[in-house]
PDB file of C-alpha atoms in Angstrom:
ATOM      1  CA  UNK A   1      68.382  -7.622 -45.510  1.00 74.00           C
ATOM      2  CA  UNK A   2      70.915  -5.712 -47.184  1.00 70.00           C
ATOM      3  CA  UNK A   3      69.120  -2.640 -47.794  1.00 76.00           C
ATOM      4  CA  UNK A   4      67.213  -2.400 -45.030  1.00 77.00           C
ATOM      5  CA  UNK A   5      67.199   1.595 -44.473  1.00 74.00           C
ATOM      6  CA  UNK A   6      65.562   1.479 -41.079  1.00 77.00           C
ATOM      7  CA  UNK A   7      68.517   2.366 -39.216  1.00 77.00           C
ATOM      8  CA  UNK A   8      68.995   4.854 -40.943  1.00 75.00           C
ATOM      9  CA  UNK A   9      65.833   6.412 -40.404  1.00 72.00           C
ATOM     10  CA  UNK A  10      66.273   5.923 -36.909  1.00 76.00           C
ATOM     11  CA  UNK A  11      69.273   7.981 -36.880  1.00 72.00           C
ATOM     12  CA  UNK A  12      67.570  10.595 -38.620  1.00 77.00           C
ATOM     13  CA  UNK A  13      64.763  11.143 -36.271  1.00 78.00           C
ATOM     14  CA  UNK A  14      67.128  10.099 -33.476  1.00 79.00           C
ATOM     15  CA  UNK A  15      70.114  12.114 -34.223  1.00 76.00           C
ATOM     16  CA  UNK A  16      69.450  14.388 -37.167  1.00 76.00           C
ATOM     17  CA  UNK A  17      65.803  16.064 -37.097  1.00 81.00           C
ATOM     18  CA  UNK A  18      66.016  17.027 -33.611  1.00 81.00           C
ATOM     19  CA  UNK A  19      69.165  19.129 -34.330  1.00 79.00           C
ATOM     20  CA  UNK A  20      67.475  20.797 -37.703  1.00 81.00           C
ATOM     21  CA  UNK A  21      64.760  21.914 -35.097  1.00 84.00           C
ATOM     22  CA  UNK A  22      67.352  24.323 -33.695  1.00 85.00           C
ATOM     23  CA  UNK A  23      68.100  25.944 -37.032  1.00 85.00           C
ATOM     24  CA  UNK A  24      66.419  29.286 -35.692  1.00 90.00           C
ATOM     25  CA  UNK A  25      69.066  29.259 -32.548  1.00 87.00           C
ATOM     26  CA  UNK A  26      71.868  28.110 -34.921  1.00 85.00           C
ATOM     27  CA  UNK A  27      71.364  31.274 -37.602  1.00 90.00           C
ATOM     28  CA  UNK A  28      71.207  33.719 -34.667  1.00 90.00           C
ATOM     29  CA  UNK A  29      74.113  32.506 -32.424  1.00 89.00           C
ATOM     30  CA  UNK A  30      76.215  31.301 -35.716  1.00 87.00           C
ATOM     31  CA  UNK A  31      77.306  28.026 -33.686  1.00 80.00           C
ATOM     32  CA  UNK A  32      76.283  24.775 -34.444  1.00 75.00           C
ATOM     33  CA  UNK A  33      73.544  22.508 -32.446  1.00 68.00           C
ATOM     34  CA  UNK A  34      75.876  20.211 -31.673  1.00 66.00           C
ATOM     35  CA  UNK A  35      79.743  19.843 -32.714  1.00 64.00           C
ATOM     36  CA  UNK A  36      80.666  16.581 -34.708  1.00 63.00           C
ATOM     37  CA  UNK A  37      83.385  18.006 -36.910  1.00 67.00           C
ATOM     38  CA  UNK A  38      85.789  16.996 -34.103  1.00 61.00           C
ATOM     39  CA  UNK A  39      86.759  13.582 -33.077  1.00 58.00           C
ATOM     40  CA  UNK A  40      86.582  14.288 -29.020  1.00 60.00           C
ATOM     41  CA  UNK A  41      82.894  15.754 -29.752  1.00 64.00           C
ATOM     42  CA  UNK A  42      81.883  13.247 -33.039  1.00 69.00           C
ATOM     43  CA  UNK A  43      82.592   9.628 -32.622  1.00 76.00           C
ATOM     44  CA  UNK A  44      80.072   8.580 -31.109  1.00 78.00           C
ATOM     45  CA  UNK A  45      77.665  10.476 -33.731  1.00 75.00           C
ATOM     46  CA  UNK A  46      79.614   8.544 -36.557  1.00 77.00           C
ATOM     47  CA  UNK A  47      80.044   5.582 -34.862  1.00 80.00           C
ATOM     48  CA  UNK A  48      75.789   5.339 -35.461  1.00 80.00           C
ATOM     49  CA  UNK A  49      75.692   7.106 -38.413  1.00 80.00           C
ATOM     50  CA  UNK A  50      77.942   5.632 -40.955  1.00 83.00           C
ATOM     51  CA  UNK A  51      77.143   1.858 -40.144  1.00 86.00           C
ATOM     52  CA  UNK A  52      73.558   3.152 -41.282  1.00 84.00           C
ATOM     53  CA  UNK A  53      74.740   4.794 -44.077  1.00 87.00           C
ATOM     54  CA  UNK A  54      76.130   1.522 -45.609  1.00 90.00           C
ATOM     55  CA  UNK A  55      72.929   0.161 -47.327  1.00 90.00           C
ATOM     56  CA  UNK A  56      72.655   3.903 -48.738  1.00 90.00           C
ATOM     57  CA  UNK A  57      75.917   4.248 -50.249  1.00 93.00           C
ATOM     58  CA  UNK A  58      76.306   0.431 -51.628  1.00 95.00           C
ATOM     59  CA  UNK A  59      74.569   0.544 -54.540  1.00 93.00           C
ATOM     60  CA  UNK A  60      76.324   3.802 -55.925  1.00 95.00           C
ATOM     61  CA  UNK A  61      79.586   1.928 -54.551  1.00 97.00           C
ATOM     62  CA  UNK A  62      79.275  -0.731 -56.463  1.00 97.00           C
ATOM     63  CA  UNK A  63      78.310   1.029 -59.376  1.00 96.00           C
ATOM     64  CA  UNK A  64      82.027   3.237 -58.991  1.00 97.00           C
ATOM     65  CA  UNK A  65      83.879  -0.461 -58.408  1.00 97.00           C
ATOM     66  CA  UNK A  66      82.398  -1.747 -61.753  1.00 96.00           C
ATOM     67  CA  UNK A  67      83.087   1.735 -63.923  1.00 96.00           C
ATOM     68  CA  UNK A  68      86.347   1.375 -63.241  1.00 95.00           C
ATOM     69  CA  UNK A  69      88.830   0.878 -66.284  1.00 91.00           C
ATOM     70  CA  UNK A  70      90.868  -1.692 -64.491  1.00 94.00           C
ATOM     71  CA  UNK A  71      91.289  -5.530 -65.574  1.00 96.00           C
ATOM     72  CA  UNK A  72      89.354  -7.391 -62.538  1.00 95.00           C
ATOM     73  CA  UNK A  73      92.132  -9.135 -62.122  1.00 96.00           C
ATOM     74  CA  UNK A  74      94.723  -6.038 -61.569  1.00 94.00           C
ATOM     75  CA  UNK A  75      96.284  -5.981 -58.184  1.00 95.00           C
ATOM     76  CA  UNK A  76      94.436  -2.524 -56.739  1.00 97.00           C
ATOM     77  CA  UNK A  77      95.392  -0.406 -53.968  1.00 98.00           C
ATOM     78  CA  UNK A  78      92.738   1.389 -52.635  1.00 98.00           C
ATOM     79  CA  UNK A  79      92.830   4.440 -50.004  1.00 98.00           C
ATOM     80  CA  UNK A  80      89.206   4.887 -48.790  1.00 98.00           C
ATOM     81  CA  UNK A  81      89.126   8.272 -47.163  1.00 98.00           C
ATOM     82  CA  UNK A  82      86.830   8.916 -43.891  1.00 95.00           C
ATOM     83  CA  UNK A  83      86.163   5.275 -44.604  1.00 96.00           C
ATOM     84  CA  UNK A  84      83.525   5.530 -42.261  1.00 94.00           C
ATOM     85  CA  UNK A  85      81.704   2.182 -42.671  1.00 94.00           C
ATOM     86  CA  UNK A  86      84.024   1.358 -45.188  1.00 96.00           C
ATOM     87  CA  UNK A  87      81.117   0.856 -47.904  1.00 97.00           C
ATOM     88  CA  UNK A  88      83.473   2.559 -51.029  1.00 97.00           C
ATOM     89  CA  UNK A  89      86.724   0.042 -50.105  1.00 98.00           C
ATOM     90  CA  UNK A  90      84.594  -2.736 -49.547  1.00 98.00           C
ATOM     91  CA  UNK A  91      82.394  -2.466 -53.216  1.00 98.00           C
ATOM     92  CA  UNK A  92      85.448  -2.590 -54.773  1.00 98.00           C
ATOM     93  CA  UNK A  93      86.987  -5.541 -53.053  1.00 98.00           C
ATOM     94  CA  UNK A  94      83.915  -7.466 -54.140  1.00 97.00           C
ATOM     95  CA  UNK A  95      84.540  -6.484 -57.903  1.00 97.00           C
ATOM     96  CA  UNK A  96      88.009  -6.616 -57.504  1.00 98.00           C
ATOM     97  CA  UNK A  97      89.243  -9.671 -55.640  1.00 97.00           C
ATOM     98  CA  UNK A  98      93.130  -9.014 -55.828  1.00 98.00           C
ATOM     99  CA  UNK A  99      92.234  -5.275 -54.050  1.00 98.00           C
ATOM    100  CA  UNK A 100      93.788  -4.263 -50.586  1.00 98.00           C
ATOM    101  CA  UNK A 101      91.713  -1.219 -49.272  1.00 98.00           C
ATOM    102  CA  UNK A 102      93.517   1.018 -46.943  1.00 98.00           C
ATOM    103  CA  UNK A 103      90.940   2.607 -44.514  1.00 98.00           C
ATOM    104  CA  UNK A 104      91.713   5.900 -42.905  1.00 98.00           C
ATOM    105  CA  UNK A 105      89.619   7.272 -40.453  1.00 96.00           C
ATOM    106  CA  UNK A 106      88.866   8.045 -36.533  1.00 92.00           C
ATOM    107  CA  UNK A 107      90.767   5.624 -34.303  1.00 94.00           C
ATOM    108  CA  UNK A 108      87.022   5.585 -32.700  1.00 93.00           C
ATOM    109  CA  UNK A 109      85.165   4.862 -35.711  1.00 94.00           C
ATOM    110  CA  UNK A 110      87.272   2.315 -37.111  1.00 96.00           C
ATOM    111  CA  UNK A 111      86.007  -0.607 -35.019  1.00 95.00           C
ATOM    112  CA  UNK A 112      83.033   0.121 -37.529  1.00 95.00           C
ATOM    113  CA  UNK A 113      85.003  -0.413 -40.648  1.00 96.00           C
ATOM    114  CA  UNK A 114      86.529  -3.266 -39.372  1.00 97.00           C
ATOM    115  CA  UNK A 115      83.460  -5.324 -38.072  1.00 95.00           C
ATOM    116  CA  UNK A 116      81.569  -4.487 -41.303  1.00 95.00           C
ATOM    117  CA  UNK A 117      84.644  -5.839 -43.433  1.00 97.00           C
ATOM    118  CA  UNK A 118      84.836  -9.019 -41.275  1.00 97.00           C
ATOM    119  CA  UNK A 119      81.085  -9.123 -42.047  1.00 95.00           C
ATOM    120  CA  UNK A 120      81.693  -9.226 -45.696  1.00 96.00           C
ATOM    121  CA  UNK A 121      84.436 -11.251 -45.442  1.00 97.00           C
ATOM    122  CA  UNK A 122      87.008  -8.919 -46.584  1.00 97.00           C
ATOM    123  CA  UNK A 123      88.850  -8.176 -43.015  1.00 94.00           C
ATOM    124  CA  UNK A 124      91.866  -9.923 -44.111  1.00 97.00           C
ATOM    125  CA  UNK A 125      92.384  -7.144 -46.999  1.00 97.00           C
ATOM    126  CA  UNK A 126      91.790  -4.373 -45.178  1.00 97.00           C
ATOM    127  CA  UNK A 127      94.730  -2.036 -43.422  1.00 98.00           C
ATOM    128  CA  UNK A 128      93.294   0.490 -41.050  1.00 98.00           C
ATOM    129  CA  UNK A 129      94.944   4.349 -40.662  1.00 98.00           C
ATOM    130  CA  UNK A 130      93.389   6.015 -37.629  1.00 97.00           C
ATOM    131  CA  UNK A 131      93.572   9.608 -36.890  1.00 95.00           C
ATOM    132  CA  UNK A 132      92.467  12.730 -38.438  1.00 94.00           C
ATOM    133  CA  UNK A 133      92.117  12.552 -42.543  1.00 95.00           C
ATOM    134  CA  UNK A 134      93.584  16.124 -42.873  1.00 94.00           C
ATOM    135  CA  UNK A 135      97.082  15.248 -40.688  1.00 95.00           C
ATOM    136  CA  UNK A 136      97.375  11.372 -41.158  1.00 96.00           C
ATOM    137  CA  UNK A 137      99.967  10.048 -43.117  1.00 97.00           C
ATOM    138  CA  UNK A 138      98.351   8.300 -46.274  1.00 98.00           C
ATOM    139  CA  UNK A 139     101.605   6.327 -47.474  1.00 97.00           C
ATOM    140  CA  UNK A 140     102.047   6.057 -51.315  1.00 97.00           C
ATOM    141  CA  UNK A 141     101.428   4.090 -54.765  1.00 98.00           C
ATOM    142  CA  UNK A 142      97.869   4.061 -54.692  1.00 98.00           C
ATOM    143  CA  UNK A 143      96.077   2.835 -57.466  1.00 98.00           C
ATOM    144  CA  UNK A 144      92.931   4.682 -56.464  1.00 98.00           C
ATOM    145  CA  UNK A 145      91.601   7.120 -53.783  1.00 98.00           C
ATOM    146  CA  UNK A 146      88.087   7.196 -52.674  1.00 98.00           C
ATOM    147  CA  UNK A 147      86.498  10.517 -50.882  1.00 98.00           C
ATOM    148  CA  UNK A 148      82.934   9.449 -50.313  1.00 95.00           C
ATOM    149  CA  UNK A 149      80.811  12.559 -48.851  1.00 92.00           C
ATOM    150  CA  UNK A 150      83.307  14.222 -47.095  1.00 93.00           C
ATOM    151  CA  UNK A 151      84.450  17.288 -49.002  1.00 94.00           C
ATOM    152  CA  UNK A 152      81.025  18.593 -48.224  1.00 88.00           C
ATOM    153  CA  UNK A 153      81.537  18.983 -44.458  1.00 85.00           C
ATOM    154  CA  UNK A 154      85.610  20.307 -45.232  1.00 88.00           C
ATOM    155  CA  UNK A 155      84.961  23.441 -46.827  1.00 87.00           C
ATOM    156  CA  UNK A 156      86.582  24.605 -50.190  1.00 92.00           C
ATOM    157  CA  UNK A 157      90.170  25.458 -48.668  1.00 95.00           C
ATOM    158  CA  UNK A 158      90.644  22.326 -46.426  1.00 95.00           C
ATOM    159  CA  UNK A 159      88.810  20.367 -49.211  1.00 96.00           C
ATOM    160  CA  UNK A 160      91.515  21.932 -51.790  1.00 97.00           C
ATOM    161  CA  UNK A 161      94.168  21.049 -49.015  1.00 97.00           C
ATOM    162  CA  UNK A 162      93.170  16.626 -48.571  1.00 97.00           C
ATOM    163  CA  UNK A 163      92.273  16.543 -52.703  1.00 97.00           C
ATOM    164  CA  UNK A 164      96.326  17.926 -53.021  1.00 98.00           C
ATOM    165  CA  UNK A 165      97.390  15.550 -50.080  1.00 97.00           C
ATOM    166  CA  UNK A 166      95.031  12.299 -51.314  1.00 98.00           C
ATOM    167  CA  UNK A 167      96.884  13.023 -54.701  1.00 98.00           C
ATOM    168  CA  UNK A 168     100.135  13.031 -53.680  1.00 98.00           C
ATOM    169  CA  UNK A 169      99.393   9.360 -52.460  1.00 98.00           C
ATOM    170  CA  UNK A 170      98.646   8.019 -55.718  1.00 98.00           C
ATOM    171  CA  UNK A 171     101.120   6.584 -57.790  1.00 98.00           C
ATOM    172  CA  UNK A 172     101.445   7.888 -61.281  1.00 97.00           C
ATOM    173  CA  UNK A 173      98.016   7.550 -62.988  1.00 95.00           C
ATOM    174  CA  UNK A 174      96.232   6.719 -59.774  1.00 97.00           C
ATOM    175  CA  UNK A 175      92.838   7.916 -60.062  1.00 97.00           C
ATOM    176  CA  UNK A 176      90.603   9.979 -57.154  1.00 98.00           C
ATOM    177  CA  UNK A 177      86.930   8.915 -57.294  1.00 97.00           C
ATOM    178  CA  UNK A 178      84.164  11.866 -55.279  1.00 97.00           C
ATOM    179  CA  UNK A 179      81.228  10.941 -54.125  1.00 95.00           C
ATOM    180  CA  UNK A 180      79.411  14.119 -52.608  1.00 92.00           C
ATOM    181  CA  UNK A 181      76.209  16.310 -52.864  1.00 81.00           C
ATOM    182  CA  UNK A 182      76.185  19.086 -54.865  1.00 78.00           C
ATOM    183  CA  UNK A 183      74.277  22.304 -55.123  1.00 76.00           C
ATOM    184  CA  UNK A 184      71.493  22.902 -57.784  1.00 78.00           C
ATOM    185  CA  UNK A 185      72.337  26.367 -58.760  1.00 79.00           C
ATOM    186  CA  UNK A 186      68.904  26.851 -60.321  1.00 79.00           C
TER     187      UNK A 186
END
């Protein structure tokens, strides 16, 4: 079903838990269990983890693709950054049916994207931009920009840094939609 979460509970107790279990070694050495931040040492992590992540994210997805203050019919262009499965791009396509998504993201994880648009039927409005988010080049005259949880694995500065470069993408207007976790300060 579509919102099966098992998979993604397998990846947690797979993938995740196991590495929180090192948190003691982690604090005291001040280098990570395991390096996915990279593409050489995290593509195969993210490969697993964002197809899982899909049935997660939809449902806030969707509910972005229908807040938007766009005529359904409006021709969109769509940059989904860190596309991952592609899950922000593809909720709008369904809302919006004149919508090309642009997906930019590992050249490893985008087989991902592109067999979960074909499974939605939305491959043939999809254009793919591998590489690294933070040097790829994004193109220009986007409607809208999506960063779905990514800014929280960036830091502030090179967060700052793809926000200014994701903006400088959109056409006049365009509009950047954030998805992320944020702290409870209390």
């Amino acid at each position: 079903r579509p919102a099966f979460l098992g998979g993604f509970f397998a990846h947690q107790g797979r993938d995740i838990i196991p590495r929180w279990l090192k948190l003691n070694e982690v604090v005291k050495s001040g280098q990570p269990a395991n390096q996915v931040n990279q593409e050489a040492d995290g593509t195969e992590f993210f490969q697993k983890l964002v197809e899982n992540l899909f049935p997660v994210n939809f449902a806030p997805a969707s509910a972005l693709a229908r807040s938007l203050n766009v005529p359904v019919d409006a021709p969109l262009k769509v940059l989904d950054i860190a596309a991952g499965s592609g899950v922000w791009g593809i909720a709008i396509a369904k809302v919006y049916p004149n919508a090309v998504i642009t997906a930019a993201d590992w050249e490893g994880v985008l087989p991902v994207t592109r067999r979960v648009a074909e499974r939605h039927g939305l491959g043939n409005r999809m254009n793919y931009i591998p590489g690294d988010i933070n040097e790829s080049n994004f193109g220009t005259d986007y409607d809208l920009a999506t960063l779905g949880h990514i800014l929280h694995s960036e830091g502030e500065r090179q967060s700052r840094k793809l926000i200014q470069r994701v903006y400088e993408a959109l056409k006049p207007g365009g509009m950047i939609a954030i998805a992320e976790f944020l702290v409870n300060n209390e």
